[in-house]
Short mmCIF file of C-alpha atoms in Angstrom, two decimals:
data_model
loop_
_atom_site.label_atom_id
_atom_site.label_comp_id
_atom_site.label_asym_id
_atom_site.label_seq_id
_atom_site.Cartn_x
_atom_site.Cartn_y
_atom_site.Cartn_z
CA MET Q 1418 -17.42 10.89 -4.59
CA SER Q 1419 -16.21 13.80 -2.25
CA LYS Q 1420 -19.86 13.94 -1.02
CA TYR Q 1421 -19.27 10.77 0.85
CA ALA Q 1422 -15.87 11.62 2.15
CA ASN Q 1423 -17.44 13.83 4.74
CA PRO Q 1424 -16.67 12.50 8.13
CA HIS Q 1425 -19.54 14.41 9.61
CA LEU Q 1426 -21.91 12.46 7.35
CA PHE Q 1427 -20.21 9.21 8.16
CA MET Q 1428 -20.79 10.00 12.03
CA LYS Q 1429 -24.40 10.81 11.31
CA TYR Q 1430 -25.38 7.97 9.36
CA SER Q 1431 -23.26 5.15 11.21
CA LYS Q 1432 -24.58 5.83 14.70
CA PRO Q 1433 -28.03 4.60 14.35
CA LEU Q 1434 -26.78 1.70 12.42
CA LEU Q 1435 -24.54 0.47 15.27
CA PRO Q 1436 -27.03 -1.12 17.55
CA TRP Q 1437 -28.82 -3.04 14.72
CA VAL Q 1438 -25.69 -4.44 13.29
CA GLY Q 1439 -24.35 -5.19 16.64
CA GLY Q 1440 -27.37 -6.96 17.66
CA LEU Q 1441 -27.48 -8.93 14.31
CA CYS Q 1442 -23.71 -9.87 14.75
CA THR Q 1443 -24.33 -11.10 18.42
CA ILE Q 1444 -27.15 -13.22 17.35
CA MET Q 1445 -25.19 -14.69 14.25
CA LEU Q 1446 -22.13 -15.37 16.50
CA VAL Q 1447 -24.16 -17.23 19.06
CA VAL Q 1448 -25.92 -19.28 16.37
CA GLY Q 1449 -22.64 -19.74 14.48
CA PHE Q 1450 -20.76 -21.14 17.44
CA VAL Q 1451 -23.62 -23.47 18.74
CA TRP Q 1452 -23.99 -24.65 15.26
CA SER Q 1453 -20.46 -25.34 14.56
CA PHE Q 1454 -19.29 -26.52 18.07
CA TYR Q 1455 -22.36 -28.81 19.13
CA LEU Q 1456 -24.57 -29.44 16.00
CA VAL Q 1457 -22.12 -30.41 13.44
CA PRO Q 1458 -21.20 -34.25 13.71
CA PRO Q 1459 -17.54 -34.95 14.39
CA ASP Q 1460 -15.44 -35.66 11.13
CA TYR Q 1461 -14.96 -39.49 10.38
CA GLN Q 1462 -11.11 -38.80 10.03
CA GLN Q 1463 -10.35 -35.69 12.13
CA GLY Q 1464 -13.09 -36.12 14.98
CA GLY Q 1465 -13.84 -33.21 17.03
CA SER Q 1466 -10.76 -31.41 15.81
CA VAL Q 1467 -12.70 -30.49 12.62
CA ARG Q 1468 -14.49 -27.74 14.56
CA ILE Q 1469 -11.35 -25.53 14.71
CA MET Q 1470 -11.90 -24.95 11.09
CA PHE Q 1471 -15.01 -22.88 11.75
CA VAL Q 1472 -12.89 -20.42 13.72
CA HIS Q 1473 -9.88 -20.83 11.49
CA VAL Q 1474 -11.02 -20.54 7.99
CA PRO Q 1475 -13.16 -17.31 8.41
CA ALA Q 1476 -10.04 -15.69 10.19
CA ALA Q 1477 -7.88 -16.75 7.10
CA TRP Q 1478 -10.52 -15.20 4.63
CA LEU Q 1479 -10.44 -12.02 6.72
CA SER Q 1480 -6.81 -11.67 7.07
CA GLN Q 1481 -6.57 -11.50 3.21
CA PHE Q 1482 -9.63 -9.65 2.61
CA VAL Q 1483 -8.75 -6.86 5.21
CA TYR Q 1484 -5.14 -6.43 3.63
CA ALA Q 1485 -6.78 -6.12 0.08
CA SER Q 1486 -9.32 -3.56 1.58
CA ILE Q 1487 -6.43 -1.61 3.20
CA ALA Q 1488 -4.59 -1.54 -0.09
CA ALA Q 1489 -7.72 -0.41 -1.94
CA ALA Q 1490 -8.46 2.26 0.62
CA SER Q 1491 -4.76 3.36 0.32
CA LEU Q 1492 -5.27 3.87 -3.29
CA VAL Q 1493 -8.25 5.78 -2.82
CA SER Q 1494 -6.44 7.86 -0.21
CA LEU Q 1495 -3.38 8.56 -2.45
CA ILE Q 1496 -5.38 9.54 -5.48
CA TRP Q 1497 -8.39 11.42 -4.15
CA ARG Q 1498 -7.00 12.40 -0.75
CA HIS Q 1499 -10.32 10.80 0.69
CA ALA Q 1500 -10.23 11.58 4.46
CA LEU Q 1501 -12.28 8.56 5.35
CA ALA Q 1502 -10.13 6.19 3.41
CA ASP Q 1503 -7.20 7.00 5.71
CA VAL Q 1504 -9.36 6.46 8.84
CA PHE Q 1505 -10.51 3.20 7.58
CA ALA Q 1506 -7.05 1.94 6.77
CA LYS Q 1507 -5.68 2.92 10.08
CA SER Q 1508 -8.70 1.32 11.87
CA ALA Q 1509 -8.73 -1.85 9.89
CA ALA Q 1510 -5.02 -2.73 10.25
CA PRO Q 1511 -4.94 -3.88 13.97
CA LEU Q 1512 -8.11 -5.79 13.12
CA GLY Q 1513 -6.46 -7.53 10.18
CA ALA Q 1514 -3.48 -8.37 12.37
CA ALA Q 1515 -5.74 -9.85 14.98
CA PHE Q 1516 -7.42 -12.00 12.45
CA THR Q 1517 -4.05 -13.24 11.09
CA LEU Q 1518 -2.74 -13.95 14.46
CA LEU Q 1519 -6.11 -15.99 15.27
CA MET Q 1520 -5.49 -17.81 11.96
CA LEU Q 1521 -2.07 -18.63 12.94
CA VAL Q 1522 -2.79 -19.81 16.60
CA THR Q 1523 -5.91 -21.78 15.65
CA GLY Q 1524 -4.06 -23.49 12.77
CA SER Q 1525 -1.30 -24.27 15.09
CA ILE Q 1526 -3.56 -25.86 17.57
CA TRP Q 1527 -5.33 -27.91 14.97
CA GLY Q 1528 -1.83 -28.89 13.47
CA LYS Q 1529 -0.58 -30.36 16.81
CA PRO Q 1530 -3.06 -33.47 16.83
CA MET Q 1531 -3.26 -33.61 13.11
CA TRP Q 1532 0.36 -33.30 11.84
CA GLY Q 1533 1.83 -33.96 15.30
CA THR Q 1534 3.59 -30.53 15.31
CA TRP Q 1535 2.83 -27.03 16.47
CA TRP Q 1536 4.46 -25.59 13.31
CA GLU Q 1537 5.17 -26.66 9.84
CA TRP Q 1538 6.93 -24.74 7.06
CA ASP Q 1539 4.08 -25.34 4.81
CA ALA Q 1540 3.75 -22.68 2.04
CA ARG Q 1541 0.42 -21.36 3.21
CA LEU Q 1542 1.41 -21.10 6.92
CA THR Q 1543 4.66 -19.53 5.87
CA SER Q 1544 2.87 -16.73 3.69
CA ALA Q 1545 0.40 -16.21 6.56
CA LEU Q 1546 3.25 -15.59 8.90
CA ILE Q 1547 4.81 -13.13 6.55
CA LEU Q 1548 1.40 -11.36 6.11
CA PHE Q 1549 1.44 -11.04 9.88
CA PHE Q 1550 4.85 -9.21 9.81
CA LEU Q 1551 3.59 -6.93 6.98
CA TYR Q 1552 0.68 -5.94 9.22
CA LEU Q 1553 2.95 -5.24 11.95
CA GLY Q 1554 5.15 -3.03 10.02
CA TYR Q 1555 2.22 -1.26 8.61
CA ILE Q 1556 0.71 -0.59 12.21
CA ALA Q 1557 4.21 0.39 13.46
CA LEU Q 1558 4.62 2.93 10.68
CA TRP Q 1559 1.13 4.63 11.58
CA HIS Q 1560 2.18 4.82 15.33
CA THR Q 1561 5.88 6.15 14.87
CA ILE Q 1562 5.03 9.02 12.42
CA GLU Q 1563 3.78 11.81 14.54
CA ASN Q 1564 2.30 13.99 11.70
CA GLN Q 1565 -0.93 12.20 11.05
CA GLN Q 1566 -0.98 13.39 7.35
CA VAL Q 1567 2.43 12.23 6.56
CA ALA Q 1568 1.73 9.07 8.43
CA ALA Q 1569 -1.42 8.47 6.24
CA ARG Q 1570 0.51 8.96 2.95
CA ASN Q 1571 3.50 6.93 4.09
CA ALA Q 1572 1.32 4.06 5.40
CA ALA Q 1573 -0.61 4.15 2.04
CA ILE Q 1574 2.73 3.92 0.07
CA LEU Q 1575 3.67 0.96 2.39
CA ALA Q 1576 0.28 -0.89 1.90
CA LEU Q 1577 0.63 -0.65 -1.74
CA VAL Q 1578 4.16 -1.79 -1.87
CA GLY Q 1579 3.30 -4.78 0.39
CA PHE Q 1580 0.24 -5.49 -1.75
CA ILE Q 1581 2.27 -5.55 -4.89
CA ASN Q 1582 4.90 -7.93 -3.22
CA ILE Q 1583 2.24 -10.35 -1.73
CA PRO Q 1584 1.88 -12.42 -4.98
CA ILE Q 1585 5.76 -12.48 -5.29
CA ILE Q 1586 6.16 -13.49 -1.73
CA ARG Q 1587 3.38 -16.34 -2.26
CA PHE Q 1588 5.11 -17.56 -5.39
CA SER Q 1589 8.52 -17.63 -3.83
CA VAL Q 1590 7.45 -19.29 -0.75
CA ASP Q 1591 5.56 -22.11 -2.89
CA TRP Q 1592 9.00 -22.37 -4.97
CA TRP Q 1593 10.94 -22.71 -1.85
CA ASN Q 1594 8.52 -25.17 -0.05
CA THR Q 1595 8.35 -27.56 -3.16
CA LEU Q 1596 12.26 -27.40 -3.25
CA HIS Q 1597 12.78 -28.31 0.48
CA GLN Q 1598 9.68 -30.61 1.22
CA PRO Q 1599 8.24 -32.34 -1.65
CA ALA Q 1600 5.36 -34.05 0.40
CA SER Q 1601 3.14 -30.98 1.50
CA VAL Q 1602 0.92 -31.83 4.47
CA ILE Q 1603 -1.81 -29.71 3.15
CA ARG Q 1604 -2.86 -30.86 -0.42
CA SER Q 1605 -3.52 -27.88 -2.85
CA ASP Q 1606 -6.52 -29.79 -4.30
CA GLY Q 1607 -7.67 -30.72 -0.77
CA PRO Q 1608 -10.43 -33.22 0.16
CA SER Q 1609 -13.77 -32.10 -0.98
CA ILE Q 1610 -15.76 -30.77 1.87
CA ASP Q 1611 -19.23 -32.19 2.92
CA SER Q 1612 -22.23 -29.98 3.06
CA VAL Q 1613 -22.70 -30.68 6.69
CA PHE Q 1614 -19.53 -28.73 7.19
CA LEU Q 1615 -19.87 -26.40 4.45
CA ALA Q 1616 -23.15 -24.87 5.39
CA PRO Q 1617 -21.98 -23.72 8.99
CA LEU Q 1618 -18.55 -22.64 7.50
CA LEU Q 1619 -20.19 -20.16 5.04
CA PHE Q 1620 -22.50 -19.12 7.80
CA MET Q 1621 -19.36 -18.23 9.88
CA LEU Q 1622 -17.64 -16.43 7.02
CA VAL Q 1623 -20.63 -14.10 6.67
CA THR Q 1624 -20.73 -13.66 10.47
CA TYR Q 1625 -16.86 -12.89 10.68
CA THR Q 1626 -17.25 -10.37 7.89
CA ILE Q 1627 -20.25 -8.54 9.61
CA PHE Q 1628 -18.14 -8.55 12.84
CA PHE Q 1629 -15.22 -6.95 10.97
CA ALA Q 1630 -17.58 -4.47 9.56
CA LEU Q 1631 -18.95 -3.62 12.99
CA MET Q 1632 -15.55 -3.46 14.58
CA VAL Q 1633 -14.10 -1.28 11.81
CA VAL Q 1634 -16.86 1.14 12.06
CA ILE Q 1635 -16.58 1.56 15.82
CA ARG Q 1636 -12.86 2.04 15.56
CA MET Q 1637 -13.39 4.50 12.64
CA ARG Q 1638 -15.81 6.66 14.86
CA THR Q 1639 -13.26 6.42 17.64
CA GLU Q 1640 -10.60 7.71 15.34
CA ILE Q 1641 -12.63 10.48 14.14
CA MET Q 1642 -13.61 11.56 17.61
CA ARG Q 1643 -10.04 11.43 18.55
CA ARG Q 1644 -8.98 13.76 15.86
CA ARG Q 1645 -11.74 16.15 16.52
CA LEU Q 1646 -10.64 16.20 20.08
CA SER Q 1647 -7.12 16.85 19.28
CA SER Q 1648 -7.94 19.74 16.87
CA ALA Q 1649 -10.38 21.20 19.47
CA ARG Q 1650 -7.47 21.06 21.93
CA TYR Q 1651 -5.14 22.93 19.52
CA ALA Q 1652 -7.84 25.35 18.90
CA SER Q 1653 -8.56 26.26 22.47
CA ALA Q 1654 -4.82 26.49 23.35
CA ALA Q 1655 -4.57 28.94 20.49
CA PHE Q 1656 -7.41 30.77 21.83
CA GLU Q 1657 -5.98 31.05 25.24
CA GLU Q 1658 -2.82 32.15 23.72
CA SER Q 1659 -4.41 34.87 21.85
CA VAL Q 1660 -6.38 36.16 24.84
CA ALA Q 1661 -3.33 36.18 27.12
CA MET D 1411 20.86 14.97 -21.08
CA ARG D 1412 20.74 17.46 -18.25
CA THR D 1413 18.92 15.12 -15.92
CA LEU D 1414 21.51 12.44 -16.58
CA SER D 1415 24.30 14.79 -15.67
CA ILE D 1416 22.42 15.59 -12.36
CA CYS D 1417 22.03 11.98 -11.58
CA ILE D 1418 25.86 11.32 -12.35
CA ALA D 1419 26.67 14.34 -10.27
CA ILE D 1420 24.43 12.88 -7.37
CA VAL D 1421 26.11 9.39 -7.66
CA ARG D 1422 29.62 10.97 -7.56
CA ARG D 1423 28.71 13.08 -4.71
CA ASP D 1424 27.25 10.37 -2.44
CA VAL D 1425 30.05 7.87 -3.30
CA LEU D 1426 32.63 10.58 -2.45
CA LEU D 1427 30.88 11.51 0.82
CA GLY D 1428 30.53 7.85 1.79
CA TRP D 1429 34.04 7.12 0.80
CA ARG D 1430 35.48 10.00 2.73
CA SER D 1431 33.46 9.74 6.02
CA GLY D 1432 33.88 5.93 5.65
CA ALA D 1433 32.47 5.23 9.22
CA GLY D 1434 29.17 3.75 7.92
CA VAL D 1435 30.73 1.53 5.57
CA ALA D 1436 33.15 0.06 7.94
CA THR D 1437 30.63 -0.51 10.56
CA ALA D 1438 28.48 -2.40 8.14
CA ILE D 1439 31.53 -4.54 7.11
CA GLY D 1440 32.41 -5.17 10.82
CA LEU D 1441 28.66 -6.18 11.47
CA TYR D 1442 28.67 -8.51 8.39
CA GLY D 1443 31.92 -10.26 9.59
CA LEU D 1444 30.79 -10.59 13.01
CA ILE D 1445 27.39 -12.16 12.30
CA VAL D 1446 29.12 -14.53 9.97
CA VAL D 1447 31.74 -15.33 12.67
CA LEU D 1448 29.13 -15.79 15.59
CA VAL D 1449 27.31 -18.49 13.44
CA PRO D 1450 29.98 -21.30 14.29
CA PHE D 1451 29.52 -20.45 17.94
CA GLY D 1452 25.75 -21.06 17.67
CA LEU D 1453 25.99 -24.05 15.49
CA GLY D 1454 29.23 -25.67 16.54
CA PRO D 1455 32.59 -25.91 14.52
CA ASP D 1456 31.35 -28.79 12.31
CA GLY D 1457 32.93 -27.96 9.06
CA ASP D 1458 30.32 -30.03 6.80
CA LEU D 1459 27.39 -28.36 8.56
CA LEU D 1460 28.70 -25.01 8.31
CA SER D 1461 29.58 -25.35 4.47
CA ASN D 1462 26.01 -26.67 4.06
CA VAL D 1463 24.34 -23.65 5.63
CA ALA D 1464 26.96 -21.09 4.45
CA PRO D 1465 24.99 -19.44 1.60
CA GLY D 1466 21.92 -18.79 3.74
CA ILE D 1467 24.21 -17.45 6.48
CA LEU D 1468 25.87 -15.10 4.08
CA TRP D 1469 22.69 -14.01 2.50
CA ILE D 1470 21.09 -13.25 6.00
CA ALA D 1471 24.27 -11.55 7.43
CA LEU D 1472 24.47 -9.35 4.32
CA SER D 1473 20.86 -8.26 4.41
CA LEU D 1474 21.23 -7.32 8.13
CA ALA D 1475 24.50 -5.44 7.74
CA LEU D 1476 22.99 -3.66 4.79
CA LEU D 1477 19.84 -2.76 6.76
CA LEU D 1478 22.18 -1.02 9.33
CA THR D 1479 23.37 1.38 6.64
CA LEU D 1480 20.03 2.13 5.20
CA ASP D 1481 18.86 4.98 7.51
CA ARG D 1482 21.76 6.97 6.20
CA LEU D 1483 20.39 7.01 2.76
CA PHE D 1484 18.04 9.85 3.16
CA GLN D 1485 18.60 10.91 6.76
CA ILE D 1486 21.74 12.87 6.46
CA ASP D 1487 20.56 14.65 3.42
CA LEU D 1488 17.29 15.69 5.37
CA GLU D 1489 19.38 16.86 8.41
CA ASP D 1490 21.94 18.97 6.47
CA GLY D 1491 19.26 20.44 4.31
CA SER D 1492 20.48 19.03 0.96
CA LEU D 1493 17.21 17.09 0.44
CA ASP D 1494 15.42 20.40 0.11
CA LEU D 1495 17.94 21.22 -2.63
CA LEU D 1496 17.18 18.03 -4.34
CA PHE D 1497 13.51 18.64 -4.28
CA HIS D 1498 14.26 21.83 -6.21
CA SER D 1499 16.33 20.11 -8.80
CA PRO D 1500 14.94 20.06 -12.37
CA ALA D 1501 15.56 16.15 -12.42
CA GLU D 1502 12.57 14.01 -11.52
CA LEU D 1503 12.66 13.09 -8.01
CA GLU D 1504 12.27 9.37 -8.97
CA LEU D 1505 15.56 9.55 -10.86
CA ILE D 1506 17.30 11.32 -8.09
CA VAL D 1507 16.14 8.48 -5.64
CA LEU D 1508 17.35 6.04 -8.40
CA ALA D 1509 20.82 7.82 -8.32
CA LYS D 1510 21.15 7.92 -4.74
CA SER D 1511 20.15 4.27 -4.47
CA LEU D 1512 22.68 3.35 -7.01
CA ALA D 1513 25.28 5.20 -5.16
CA HIS D 1514 24.39 3.43 -1.91
CA TRP D 1515 24.72 0.13 -3.75
CA LEU D 1516 28.26 1.30 -4.76
CA ILE D 1517 29.39 2.55 -1.46
CA ALA D 1518 27.72 0.37 0.96
CA LEU D 1519 26.94 -3.03 -0.83
CA VAL D 1520 29.96 -3.63 -3.03
CA PRO D 1521 32.46 -3.50 -0.04
CA LEU D 1522 30.31 -6.19 1.58
CA LEU D 1523 30.53 -8.33 -1.62
CA LEU D 1524 34.34 -7.86 -1.70
CA VAL D 1525 34.77 -9.17 1.87
CA THR D 1526 32.55 -12.14 1.19
CA PRO D 1527 35.26 -14.56 -0.19
CA VAL D 1528 37.24 -13.96 3.12
CA LEU D 1529 34.32 -14.75 5.12
CA SER D 1530 33.52 -17.86 3.07
CA LEU D 1531 36.83 -19.18 4.56
CA PHE D 1532 35.42 -19.19 8.03
CA LEU D 1533 32.45 -21.13 6.88
CA ASN D 1534 34.53 -23.79 5.17
CA MET D 1535 33.17 -23.15 1.70
CA SER D 1536 34.65 -24.52 -1.31
CA ILE D 1537 35.61 -22.14 -4.26
CA ASP D 1538 32.73 -23.39 -6.29
CA ARG D 1539 30.32 -22.72 -3.43
CA THR D 1540 31.82 -19.34 -2.78
CA LEU D 1541 31.61 -18.37 -6.58
CA ALA D 1542 27.95 -19.55 -6.71
CA THR D 1543 27.07 -17.58 -3.67
CA MET D 1544 28.99 -14.45 -4.91
CA THR D 1545 27.16 -14.68 -8.19
CA SER D 1546 23.64 -14.92 -6.54
CA LEU D 1547 24.52 -12.12 -4.02
CA THR D 1548 25.54 -9.84 -6.75
CA LEU D 1549 22.49 -10.61 -8.91
CA GLY D 1550 20.20 -10.01 -5.99
CA SER D 1551 22.00 -7.30 -4.25
CA PRO D 1552 19.94 -4.44 -6.19
CA THR D 1553 16.94 -5.67 -4.80
CA LEU D 1554 18.24 -5.36 -1.16
CA VAL D 1555 19.24 -1.77 -1.85
CA PHE D 1556 16.12 -0.54 -3.85
CA ILE D 1557 13.59 -2.14 -1.76
CA GLY D 1558 15.61 -0.87 1.24
CA ALA D 1559 15.47 2.56 -0.17
CA ILE D 1560 11.60 2.31 0.16
CA GLY D 1561 11.87 1.70 3.82
CA ALA D 1562 14.59 4.41 4.32
CA ALA D 1563 12.36 7.03 2.42
CA LEU D 1564 9.17 6.03 4.51
CA SER D 1565 10.92 6.24 7.95
CA VAL D 1566 12.77 9.46 7.05
CA ALA D 1567 10.00 11.41 8.88
CA ILE D 1568 10.87 9.50 12.09
CA LYS D 1569 13.36 10.57 14.71
CA ARG D 1570 15.58 7.66 15.18
CA GLY D 1571 13.85 5.85 12.22
CA GLY D 1572 16.52 3.37 11.87
CA ILE D 1573 14.87 0.70 14.04
CA ILE D 1574 11.60 0.53 12.21
CA ILE D 1575 13.21 0.08 8.70
CA GLY D 1576 13.87 -3.76 9.49
CA LEU D 1577 10.14 -4.14 10.39
CA LEU D 1578 9.19 -2.44 7.09
CA VAL D 1579 11.66 -4.18 4.76
CA LEU D 1580 12.53 -7.59 5.99
CA PRO D 1581 9.35 -9.27 5.04
CA LEU D 1582 9.90 -7.91 1.58
CA TYR D 1583 13.19 -9.50 1.36
CA VAL D 1584 11.69 -13.04 1.75
CA PRO D 1585 11.57 -13.71 -2.19
CA VAL D 1586 15.13 -12.44 -2.87
CA ILE D 1587 16.60 -14.50 -0.03
CA ILE D 1588 14.65 -17.62 -1.20
CA PHE D 1589 15.88 -17.32 -4.86
CA GLY D 1590 19.44 -16.09 -3.80
CA VAL D 1591 20.06 -18.95 -1.40
CA GLY D 1592 18.37 -21.42 -3.92
CA ALA D 1593 20.56 -20.15 -6.68
CA ALA D 1594 23.77 -20.25 -4.47
CA GLN D 1595 22.77 -23.94 -3.27
CA ALA D 1596 22.43 -25.11 -6.84
CA GLY D 1597 25.95 -24.61 -7.84
CA THR D 1598 28.10 -22.65 -10.38
CA ASN D 1599 26.85 -24.12 -13.69
CA VAL D 1600 24.61 -21.33 -14.65
CA PHE D 1601 23.60 -22.82 -17.91
CA PHE D 1602 22.17 -25.96 -16.15
CA ALA D 1603 18.41 -25.53 -16.34
CA GLY D 1604 15.65 -27.31 -14.49
CA ALA D 1605 14.68 -27.46 -10.86
CA GLU D 1606 18.36 -28.71 -9.72
CA GLY D 1607 20.22 -26.17 -11.71
CA PRO D 1608 20.67 -22.46 -10.69
CA GLN D 1609 19.36 -21.14 -13.75
CA ALA D 1610 15.90 -20.61 -12.83
CA SER D 1611 16.73 -19.11 -9.46
CA LEU D 1612 19.08 -16.77 -11.22
CA LEU D 1613 16.64 -15.64 -13.71
CA PHE D 1614 14.07 -15.12 -10.90
CA LEU D 1615 16.76 -13.03 -8.96
CA SER D 1616 17.36 -10.86 -11.97
CA ALA D 1617 13.75 -10.36 -12.33
CA LEU D 1618 13.30 -9.34 -8.82
CA SER D 1619 16.30 -6.92 -9.11
CA LEU D 1620 14.88 -5.26 -12.24
CA PHE D 1621 11.56 -4.94 -10.72
CA SER D 1622 12.86 -3.39 -7.46
CA VAL D 1623 14.81 -0.95 -9.52
CA VAL D 1624 11.52 0.23 -10.92
CA LEU D 1625 9.35 -0.06 -7.74
CA GLY D 1626 12.05 1.51 -5.27
CA PRO D 1627 12.42 4.84 -6.89
CA ILE D 1628 8.75 5.28 -7.53
CA ALA D 1629 7.68 4.49 -4.00
CA GLY D 1630 10.64 6.11 -2.42
CA ALA D 1631 10.06 9.29 -4.32
CA ALA D 1632 6.38 9.13 -3.25
CA ALA D 1633 7.46 8.70 0.31
CA LEU D 1634 9.88 11.62 0.22
CA ARG D 1635 7.16 13.92 -1.39
CA SER D 1636 4.82 13.28 1.61
CA VAL D 1637 7.48 14.21 4.16
CA ARG D 1638 8.25 17.41 2.30
CA SER D 1639 4.77 18.77 2.47
#
């Protein structure tokens, strides 16, 4: 386990991978957008608006996947003091927040023609909004605690507390929503989706996930370099002091 | 036995300190009252409207007023060094956090509960609605304090950490506010089961409070340990 915790090995092996994954991700993004924006026929009910789904649903998937992966990394970091787990959690959080924001914004743009309103206190929308605030609190904690080791441990604790609370929040919001608003706009069973839409949707899901992996590795590399730079500065300052 | 007497000593000390300094509690009561009094200026003096939204207003105002006091929970002990002594205590840190949170509930939250009937008059609440709201606030208030203790412990390493506690803690208050306001809106007959009665909401509130009494001390102690190192 600890063999792979080595940031040096991570830097060594991730570097040659980056151009390949980056190239693959670019090609898949272009194919995915052309497919979902030009080749998919308009829906018989929703018309062209259905295409927002291909941006929206993968973002929704990643917003939850990223939070779960941060919680898993936090557990690893708390138990094994795995140095890369902290770096991953810190690097992934702004990406997860960005996906959550993308989901909220595209959902809102879709909701305006479909429901006639920018915002609906639907259970799923509400939980997504709270998830966004959980991300903000998590990122804020990383940035306000100066000592990086204390920040890593505290952020990990917060991520796990948030992860434990997410099902409770989901449940309570469902409860609140059924109490206040019997006829929900989004049906939980949902209309079955045609394969014309399903294939590009799955393709976009994979593309987004690769995009996230690419971005998080780039951010992790930046974070490791930043830490090396800062310890090098401390070392050189200490050296100058000892010479003087 | 020894652990228990240590915890009792901590509760007594914190309650006495809070009671004798008094400033923090008085500020929280003042803020609680002011938020409630500001609502009619925002919504208009319509009595029916105010009495309709009153349980929600009281729940939110109480949460915000409590939030103001949370940074005192560990910050003062850190500054005067008594937190270091608590670390060396033979009692488990989790139980110490539990005792400190309990003391905070007694000294910061109970006064807010006690002024609630007075504030309910400003919101045109009937005695029934006031009683229902008081019941739900009392049952849910441990959640506010113990989840809040997590935020207080996480931000203790930050200078002027008080501002960030809200960002950490308020999203986690969503369930307790939902069930708290739900129970208060459903009336006083706590034996009335079903979706229209308060029983289910009150049971969920109690469950949340019990859960937070476990989660708060564990997470809070873990956060304090990381600051110590």
